[in-house]
Amino acid sequence: MTYVSKIYIKTSDAPPKKVYLCHKNDIFYDLSKFLLMKTSAKRYLLILFFIFISSGGLFAADNTHIDSGATAWMLTSTALVLLMIPGLAMFYGGLVRSKNVLGTIMHSFVAMGIITVLWVIVGYSMAFGKNVMGGWFGWNSNYFFLKGIDTNILDAGVPEYVFTMFQGKFAIITPALIAGAFAERVNFKAYCFFIAIWSLLVYNPLCHWVWSSDGFLFHLGAKGAIDFAGGTVVHISAGVSGLVAALFLGARRGYPYQVIRPNNMVITMLGAGLLWVGWFGFNAGSSVSSGLSTAQALTATQVAAASGALSWILIEGMHQGKATALGFASGILAGLVAVTPAAGVVQPYGAMILGLLASLICYSAIQFKNRLGYDDSLDAFGIHGVGGIVGALLLTFFIRPSWMHDAEAAAGGKWTLWNQLGVQGLAVTIAIIYAAVMTFVIIFILNKFIKFKSSETDEMAGLDRAYHGERGYGMLNPS
Amino acid sequence: MKLITAIIREVQLDKVREALIEADIKRITVSRVSGHGQQRIEEMYRGQIIIPDLIPKIRIEIGVNDAFVDITVNTILKAARTNGAGNVGDGKIFITPLEECIRIRTGERGGTAI
């Protein structure tokens, strides 16, 4: 019996690359076939049992040779994406009041611990395994504790470990982004449980749908819903979840009457800079190669970030008279977020327009938020949610012609940009609804066990003292 | 005229400020200070218990005309005291006579300048 499991790696315009991971004469495969034939309710339990007892190391290395160029870039990208997390910590940390600076930084840092552990145990399997539970998420026993990929090399010529770790960094940053929406008022323990459960029930399934070879959004339309580096999976899901969480928790004490201002814009700016640098790994690394598509993604990323930042300070200058540093940083982020789904398919002029539109729309969204009065503390929804939606939808109008030709060929005739816009719209809608509903359910249930929102005393004392027993600036004798 | 100086817990600043605004006392100077009084706190540093020499506090300074001394003091007392009965470390209030008060913009002096 011949059996191969395939993963399609997201690429830009090249047709998806097939990656052979598992292989012939897999005794466990036969066993699972047998189990699958029985249509009883115990089926899943049996499969799970089988998954847990099966051992790794049975799979010989593929014949694929390592492409050292691609591997070198993917290793670099993996490190760059990790760099975004301290970047995000600094960006968010500078924006809160000084009593919350460490607590906010810890929201990002603790994600590096929790999500990495979860990703190795089950996350990678849930995201990139074969469909189970009707395609809700994936599962592959070889990925459990990553035990079966010790010698695997993807068809792209990259060791699977590198791909796993690269993807793991995306899984880390996504829940960390959410923290911006409810900064300064969340119980640390509840937050830890929240991001763990959220990662399992929201991130992994979404990642599976969009990027796994058998995910249903991967196959939507002619050439799938375009999400190059995570506009839907990362930014829309994090932004929307943040909004739901912020609404559920309610505002910070004193908001919006009490003025709440950044404690240190300097670290915010440095954080924004690190995010920009890290984003090259995030976007250009998502080509899982080191070649043309990498270069295209890298260029689009740089152009969109620059045009977003410039647009933001121009808009701000016209609206309120001054170009703020925070505005520039917000523009960088808006541009980068919008180009994330698009980096593989847009050309520089498209990236430039996307950056401009993202800043314009995100800026308006934040003004609108101020009118509505809900407390999305650091505008996680205003920038990541809105920017992600803008990028995922509007990228349709700037797709490079060669991609559309391929799509036409795949569709076997006509494939217009309106068709693609429909696909993008559907993918975005599904992501929004799924993230919103699941986040609400998770917080609602979690809140029964641990109060998600800080008590008033803790909030007034600040997260640093209440949950960490430390202070950000001068631990013993503050200046 | 009196100068009211209150040393309070950092945590209570929001409450004290809100209470003062409610009592229509809006002019205020706030600073971060460290000091040592009766209170002794323990903090953890890498698993070791340490007793900080100086504890961070907030200092509030308000210059008032004599008629407003009581209301200011009572408002601070009420808002800065923790758990109803109060705890060691809630702080102190000092009242000192204020010789003169001058508004820089106009140069006017005395009670009207406060």
mmCIF file of C-alpha atoms in Angstrom, chain A residues 97-99 253 258 456-457 460-461 465 469 471 475-479, chain B residues 10-12 14-15 18 32-34 43-45 50 52 54-56:
data_model
loop_
_atom_site.group_PDB
_atom_site.id
_atom_site.type_symbol
_atom_site.label_atom_id
_atom_site.label_comp_id
_atom_site.label_asym_id
_atom_site.label_seq_id
_atom_site.Cartn_x
_atom_site.Cartn_y
_atom_site.Cartn_z
ATOM 1 C CA ARG A 97 1.158 53.629 32.378
ATOM 2 C CA SER A 98 4.385 53.025 34.270
ATOM 3 C CA LYS A 99 2.690 50.818 36.855
ATOM 4 C CA ARG A 253 -10.950 52.260 35.673
ATOM 5 C CA GLN A 258 -9.130 59.994 33.095
ATOM 6 C CA GLU A 456 -10.136 47.231 41.341
ATOM 7 C CA THR A 457 -7.322 47.091 43.902
ATOM 8 C CA MET A 460 -5.048 50.602 40.819
ATOM 9 C CA ALA A 461 -1.860 49.053 42.182
ATOM 10 C CA ARG A 465 2.984 44.978 41.600
ATOM 11 C CA GLY A 469 5.698 41.857 42.686
ATOM 12 C CA ARG A 471 8.296 47.449 39.268
ATOM 13 C CA MET A 475 12.660 48.138 41.728
ATOM 14 C CA LEU A 476 13.682 49.265 45.208
ATOM 15 C CA ASN A 477 13.951 52.983 45.125
ATOM 16 C CA PRO A 478 12.056 54.692 42.340
ATOM 17 C CA SER A 479 13.494 57.882 41.066
ATOM 18 C CA GLU B 10 0.820 55.123 45.322
ATOM 19 C CA VAL B 11 -2.205 52.891 44.974
ATOM 20 C CA GLN B 12 -4.523 55.432 46.541
ATOM 21 C CA ASP B 14 -6.486 57.793 41.837
ATOM 22 C CA LYS B 15 -9.027 57.634 44.658
ATOM 23 C CA GLU B 18 -11.100 61.716 42.357
ATOM 24 C CA ARG B 32 6.760 60.495 43.329
ATOM 25 C CA VAL B 33 8.841 60.188 46.443
ATOM 26 C CA SER B 34 10.481 57.471 48.513
ATOM 27 C CA GLU B 43 9.453 42.060 48.707
ATOM 28 C CA MET B 44 10.790 39.077 46.849
ATOM 29 C CA TYR B 45 13.906 39.248 44.751
ATOM 30 C CA ILE B 50 14.207 41.645 51.070
ATOM 31 C CA PRO B 52 13.368 47.801 51.083
ATOM 32 C CA LEU B 54 12.805 53.258 51.226
ATOM 33 C CA ILE B 55 9.247 52.699 50.186
ATOM 34 C CA PRO B 56 7.769 54.512 47.183
#
